[in-house]
Amino acid sequence: MLMFKKGQICLARFNLMRFFSNESMASPIVAVKQGKLKGSVKTLLDGKPYYSFKGIRYGQPPVGKLRFKAPLPVKPWDGILEAIEHGSVCPQLDLLAGDLKEGNEDCLFLNVYTKSLEPSSKTPALVYIHGGGYMSGSGNCDTYGPEFLFLHNVILVTINFRLEALGFLCLDTPEVPGNAGMKDQVLALRWVKENIDKFGGDPENITIMGESAGAASVTFHMLSDMSKGLFHKAIAQSGVALVDWSLGHRSVERAFRLGKALGKETKNADELLEFLQKIPAIDLAGATRKTRTPDECFRGLSIFFTPVVEKRLDGVEHFLTEEPINLLLEGKVSKVPLLIGYNSREGILIAPDTLKKNKVINETPSFLVPRQAKLKISEEKLKEFGDRIKSFYVGKKDFEIKTADAISNLQTDLHFSYEIQRFINFYHKYAPVYFYKFDYDTDLNIPKSLVGLDLTGASHADDLFYFFYNMINKDYYHNQEKLQKIVYQLTKFWTEFARTGNPSAEGINWPLYTPSGGEYMLLNEQLSVESHADKERMDFWNKLYRDAGLPIALKSSI
């Protein structure tokens, strides 16, 4: 028998403990309810470690006869699954590059990033839903890295879900009632609620957060019975369920147009489903443009495979069965604190598309009338409304490069700002609302820099690069102390809201929104509380909606 002195035994114990500590740090293992996962350790901006669990399957592969259908929960597994790399992204049309990403329709994966694995940590959890018009994107860290948010104490979960036709085909049948992509999101939220404590999170303090279509998704979850109890706060950046581009219209007709475009002309839903379930998934990517009507080529944004109001069907768990505006008016919402806003020049990103179509739009400005208003008025009124819109934004001029500034404002209001203000004016009576207008204009405004228009303010999607660390913005961030301070301040607001339901932080108090005061935080380098954002433009749209017979929040102005 080997003999050791007392000091040697203590040293041996220390080295053994250090070995096992380093081993668990290098290959952290977490036991979720479905089985064990092995993650990895990454490095924060301050050099400290955090835990990364990528490519966690939350749903069974929605392939074959399960294509287009509601997702099924992942089955338990034996052994230890590696959660080192991201899972597959959904097949999609890359909106920036314009080419197809093959991906895989087996794409129901999520990612969890955390600084502590102690269940006692009770860390607030942010679940981020990506944008991309319901037809592109993923939760992967090449865009949505956690390092900026991890300047503060939160957990970040990012998710993939089915996109475009794969996620939003609707046949009004029990097999394909629509909203499969939204039901993917619900299944992911159920997984988070069930397992986030294993990653040091608090299942009673979950905030859902999204941008663009992800923000609209957030507000849909606020309106859906399926999502009740799965989150406690909501952050919506540049999108709501009320806007035309976020809610499907005549979706069954669109499904049959898709079948015809892909080679199957039929009036039978079962035949169509059988055909669409057999073709390669990549053939369904880019389906949006294949199904446009002549009117849709010029009216609104080309986003058509989206959430829908489902037909009530026996034996189906529905995500949405009433119009969003009616649910809001009736108070059928999850009454949770809401942080919501938009970028000052959302429309910069859309302006080039408007300029391409400007000849048609100048000749027929009625294409500028939102679909929901168009459906309420006569052809004569439609022309009058179009003329009113054009006159308000450019007077007697035309939409052209010289009026790009006005085009930007028009597209901001038409697709984002008005419906966001309309939403909060209906919602504020149910729960606290904190409203903002994002107006930073720095080197982190990456999307705006790609457009090439010399306009001030923040374009659509510019805000993402202040909240998520990635290969595109990292050099700007590291080389400019000013940007580091801005990022810290913004992420502090967001994470404080996730923690407490109030974004006030760093000695800056956010006011609650009221319709009478129109209070909002102007997010720029001065940081100021202002009233009635873009009031003159909001008054214009308020009157237009009232004249169309659409519900508005106030009789006089917003």
PDB file of C-alpha atoms in Angstrom, residues 222-341:
ATOM      1  CA  MET A 222     -49.866  37.699 -26.891  1.00  0.00           C
ATOM      2  CA  LEU A 223     -53.156  37.078 -28.732  1.00  0.00           C
ATOM      3  CA  SER A 224     -53.059  33.272 -28.860  1.00  0.00           C
ATOM      4  CA  ASP A 225     -54.569  30.924 -26.283  1.00  0.00           C
ATOM      5  CA  MET A 226     -51.902  28.351 -27.205  1.00  0.00           C
ATOM      6  CA  SER A 227     -49.169  30.618 -25.859  1.00  0.00           C
ATOM      7  CA  LYS A 228     -50.782  31.684 -22.591  1.00  0.00           C
ATOM      8  CA  GLY A 229     -48.633  31.108 -19.533  1.00  0.00           C
ATOM      9  CA  LEU A 230     -45.478  30.439 -21.539  1.00  0.00           C
ATOM     10  CA  PHE A 231     -44.009  33.949 -21.096  1.00  0.00           C
ATOM     11  CA  HIS A 232     -44.235  36.855 -18.688  1.00  0.00           C
ATOM     12  CA  LYS A 233     -43.042  39.868 -20.673  1.00  0.00           C
ATOM     13  CA  ALA A 234     -42.790  40.812 -24.348  1.00  0.00           C
ATOM     14  CA  ILE A 235     -40.409  42.907 -26.482  1.00  0.00           C
ATOM     15  CA  ALA A 236     -41.523  43.784 -30.026  1.00  0.00           C
ATOM     16  CA  GLN A 237     -39.080  45.616 -32.285  1.00  0.00           C
ATOM     17  CA  SER A 238     -40.497  46.869 -35.612  1.00  0.00           C
ATOM     18  CA  GLY A 239     -43.558  44.706 -36.055  1.00  0.00           C
ATOM     19  CA  VAL A 240     -47.076  43.863 -34.852  1.00  0.00           C
ATOM     20  CA  ALA A 241     -49.845  41.458 -35.793  1.00  0.00           C
ATOM     21  CA  LEU A 242     -52.070  44.220 -37.194  1.00  0.00           C
ATOM     22  CA  VAL A 243     -49.978  45.187 -40.210  1.00  0.00           C
ATOM     23  CA  ASP A 244     -50.939  43.791 -43.636  1.00  0.00           C
ATOM     24  CA  TRP A 245     -47.689  41.915 -44.193  1.00  0.00           C
ATOM     25  CA  SER A 246     -48.031  39.907 -40.980  1.00  0.00           C
ATOM     26  CA  LEU A 247     -51.479  38.381 -41.537  1.00  0.00           C
ATOM     27  CA  GLY A 248     -52.374  35.998 -44.370  1.00  0.00           C
ATOM     28  CA  HIS A 249     -55.175  36.760 -46.805  1.00  0.00           C
ATOM     29  CA  ARG A 250     -57.061  34.193 -48.919  1.00  0.00           C
ATOM     30  CA  SER A 251     -54.454  31.649 -47.960  1.00  0.00           C
ATOM     31  CA  VAL A 252     -56.239  28.584 -49.351  1.00  0.00           C
ATOM     32  CA  GLU A 253     -56.376  30.211 -52.795  1.00  0.00           C
ATOM     33  CA  ARG A 254     -52.658  30.890 -52.462  1.00  0.00           C
ATOM     34  CA  ALA A 255     -51.975  27.224 -51.689  1.00  0.00           C
ATOM     35  CA  PHE A 256     -53.674  26.149 -54.910  1.00  0.00           C
ATOM     36  CA  ARG A 257     -51.797  28.813 -56.880  1.00  0.00           C
ATOM     37  CA  LEU A 258     -48.596  27.374 -55.455  1.00  0.00           C
ATOM     38  CA  GLY A 259     -49.565  23.888 -56.571  1.00  0.00           C
ATOM     39  CA  LYS A 260     -50.255  25.181 -60.076  1.00  0.00           C
ATOM     40  CA  ALA A 261     -46.932  27.050 -60.185  1.00  0.00           C
ATOM     41  CA  LEU A 262     -45.130  23.822 -59.221  1.00  0.00           C
ATOM     42  CA  GLY A 263     -46.969  21.642 -61.742  1.00  0.00           C
ATOM     43  CA  LYS A 264     -50.144  20.453 -60.033  1.00  0.00           C
ATOM     44  CA  GLU A 265     -53.433  22.053 -61.062  1.00  0.00           C
ATOM     45  CA  THR A 266     -56.279  20.671 -58.978  1.00  0.00           C
ATOM     46  CA  LYS A 267     -59.273  21.809 -56.946  1.00  0.00           C
ATOM     47  CA  ASN A 268     -58.968  18.951 -54.454  1.00  0.00           C
ATOM     48  CA  ALA A 269     -57.187  19.766 -51.180  1.00  0.00           C
ATOM     49  CA  ASP A 270     -56.179  16.141 -50.556  1.00  0.00           C
ATOM     50  CA  GLU A 271     -54.624  15.825 -54.017  1.00  0.00           C
ATOM     51  CA  LEU A 272     -52.786  19.100 -53.541  1.00  0.00           C
ATOM     52  CA  LEU A 273     -51.476  18.039 -50.134  1.00  0.00           C
ATOM     53  CA  GLU A 274     -50.250  14.689 -51.451  1.00  0.00           C
ATOM     54  CA  PHE A 275     -48.412  16.457 -54.286  1.00  0.00           C
ATOM     55  CA  LEU A 276     -46.842  19.139 -52.085  1.00  0.00           C
ATOM     56  CA  GLN A 277     -45.701  16.592 -49.491  1.00  0.00           C
ATOM     57  CA  LYS A 278     -43.707  14.685 -52.100  1.00  0.00           C
ATOM     58  CA  ILE A 279     -41.782  17.417 -53.891  1.00  0.00           C
ATOM     59  CA  PRO A 280     -38.291  18.391 -52.660  1.00  0.00           C
ATOM     60  CA  ALA A 281     -38.458  20.884 -49.809  1.00  0.00           C
ATOM     61  CA  ILE A 282     -36.140  23.286 -51.601  1.00  0.00           C
ATOM     62  CA  ASP A 283     -38.739  23.637 -54.381  1.00  0.00           C
ATOM     63  CA  LEU A 284     -41.015  25.290 -51.833  1.00  0.00           C
ATOM     64  CA  ALA A 285     -38.459  27.961 -50.950  1.00  0.00           C
ATOM     65  CA  GLY A 286     -39.223  31.204 -52.754  1.00  0.00           C
ATOM     66  CA  ALA A 287     -42.903  30.218 -53.043  1.00  0.00           C
ATOM     67  CA  THR A 288     -43.965  33.758 -52.133  1.00  0.00           C
ATOM     68  CA  ARG A 289     -43.145  35.290 -55.495  1.00  0.00           C
ATOM     69  CA  LYS A 290     -44.661  32.341 -57.363  1.00  0.00           C
ATOM     70  CA  THR A 291     -48.078  32.998 -55.829  1.00  0.00           C
ATOM     71  CA  ARG A 292     -48.479  36.766 -56.147  1.00  0.00           C
ATOM     72  CA  THR A 293     -51.605  38.204 -57.714  1.00  0.00           C
ATOM     73  CA  PRO A 294     -51.235  41.187 -60.088  1.00  0.00           C
ATOM     74  CA  ASP A 295     -52.387  43.485 -57.275  1.00  0.00           C
ATOM     75  CA  GLU A 296     -49.819  42.016 -54.873  1.00  0.00           C
ATOM     76  CA  CYS A 297     -46.981  42.825 -57.248  1.00  0.00           C
ATOM     77  CA  PHE A 298     -47.428  46.483 -56.330  1.00  0.00           C
ATOM     78  CA  ARG A 299     -49.483  46.670 -53.132  1.00  0.00           C
ATOM     79  CA  GLY A 300     -47.686  46.124 -49.841  1.00  0.00           C
ATOM     80  CA  LEU A 301     -44.657  43.953 -49.183  1.00  0.00           C
ATOM     81  CA  SER A 302     -44.101  40.579 -50.842  1.00  0.00           C
ATOM     82  CA  ILE A 303     -44.738  38.609 -47.653  1.00  0.00           C
ATOM     83  CA  PHE A 304     -47.670  36.241 -48.057  1.00  0.00           C
ATOM     84  CA  PHE A 305     -47.030  32.904 -46.315  1.00  0.00           C
ATOM     85  CA  THR A 306     -47.738  34.206 -42.834  1.00  0.00           C
ATOM     86  CA  PRO A 307     -49.931  33.538 -39.788  1.00  0.00           C
ATOM     87  CA  VAL A 308     -53.624  33.199 -40.611  1.00  0.00           C
ATOM     88  CA  VAL A 309     -56.956  33.255 -38.840  1.00  0.00           C
ATOM     89  CA  GLU A 310     -57.680  29.534 -38.732  1.00  0.00           C
ATOM     90  CA  LYS A 311     -60.998  27.975 -39.610  1.00  0.00           C
ATOM     91  CA  ARG A 312     -62.523  26.376 -36.510  1.00  0.00           C
ATOM     92  CA  LEU A 313     -62.125  22.617 -36.927  1.00  0.00           C
ATOM     93  CA  ASP A 314     -62.915  19.765 -34.550  1.00  0.00           C
ATOM     94  CA  GLY A 315     -59.947  18.015 -32.984  1.00  0.00           C
ATOM     95  CA  VAL A 316     -57.477  20.774 -33.891  1.00  0.00           C
ATOM     96  CA  GLU A 317     -55.460  22.845 -31.429  1.00  0.00           C
ATOM     97  CA  HIS A 318     -55.790  26.281 -32.969  1.00  0.00           C
ATOM     98  CA  PHE A 319     -53.232  29.060 -32.725  1.00  0.00           C
ATOM     99  CA  LEU A 320     -55.511  31.900 -33.904  1.00  0.00           C
ATOM    100  CA  THR A 321     -59.236  31.817 -34.722  1.00  0.00           C
ATOM    101  CA  GLU A 322     -60.175  35.514 -34.586  1.00  0.00           C
ATOM    102  CA  GLU A 323     -58.882  38.643 -36.282  1.00  0.00           C
ATOM    103  CA  PRO A 324     -56.081  40.224 -34.230  1.00  0.00           C
ATOM    104  CA  ILE A 325     -57.831  43.590 -34.119  1.00  0.00           C
ATOM    105  CA  ASN A 326     -60.973  41.981 -32.668  1.00  0.00           C
ATOM    106  CA  LEU A 327     -58.971  40.135 -30.012  1.00  0.00           C
ATOM    107  CA  LEU A 328     -57.347  43.418 -29.004  1.00  0.00           C
ATOM    108  CA  LEU A 329     -60.651  45.260 -28.854  1.00  0.00           C
ATOM    109  CA  GLU A 330     -62.187  42.491 -26.747  1.00  0.00           C
ATOM    110  CA  GLY A 331     -59.224  42.240 -24.383  1.00  0.00           C
ATOM    111  CA  LYS A 332     -58.479  38.638 -25.317  1.00  0.00           C
ATOM    112  CA  VAL A 333     -54.748  39.036 -24.767  1.00  0.00           C
ATOM    113  CA  SER A 334     -52.004  37.893 -22.425  1.00  0.00           C
ATOM    114  CA  LYS A 335     -51.746  40.918 -20.181  1.00  0.00           C
ATOM    115  CA  VAL A 336     -47.976  41.188 -19.807  1.00  0.00           C
ATOM    116  CA  PRO A 337     -45.608  44.196 -19.724  1.00  0.00           C
ATOM    117  CA  LEU A 338     -44.689  45.252 -23.262  1.00  0.00           C
ATOM    118  CA  LEU A 339     -41.580  47.044 -24.545  1.00  0.00           C
ATOM    119  CA  ILE A 340     -42.292  48.069 -28.127  1.00  0.00           C
ATOM    120  CA  GLY A 341     -41.142  50.497 -30.781  1.00  0.00           C
TER     121      GLY A 341
END
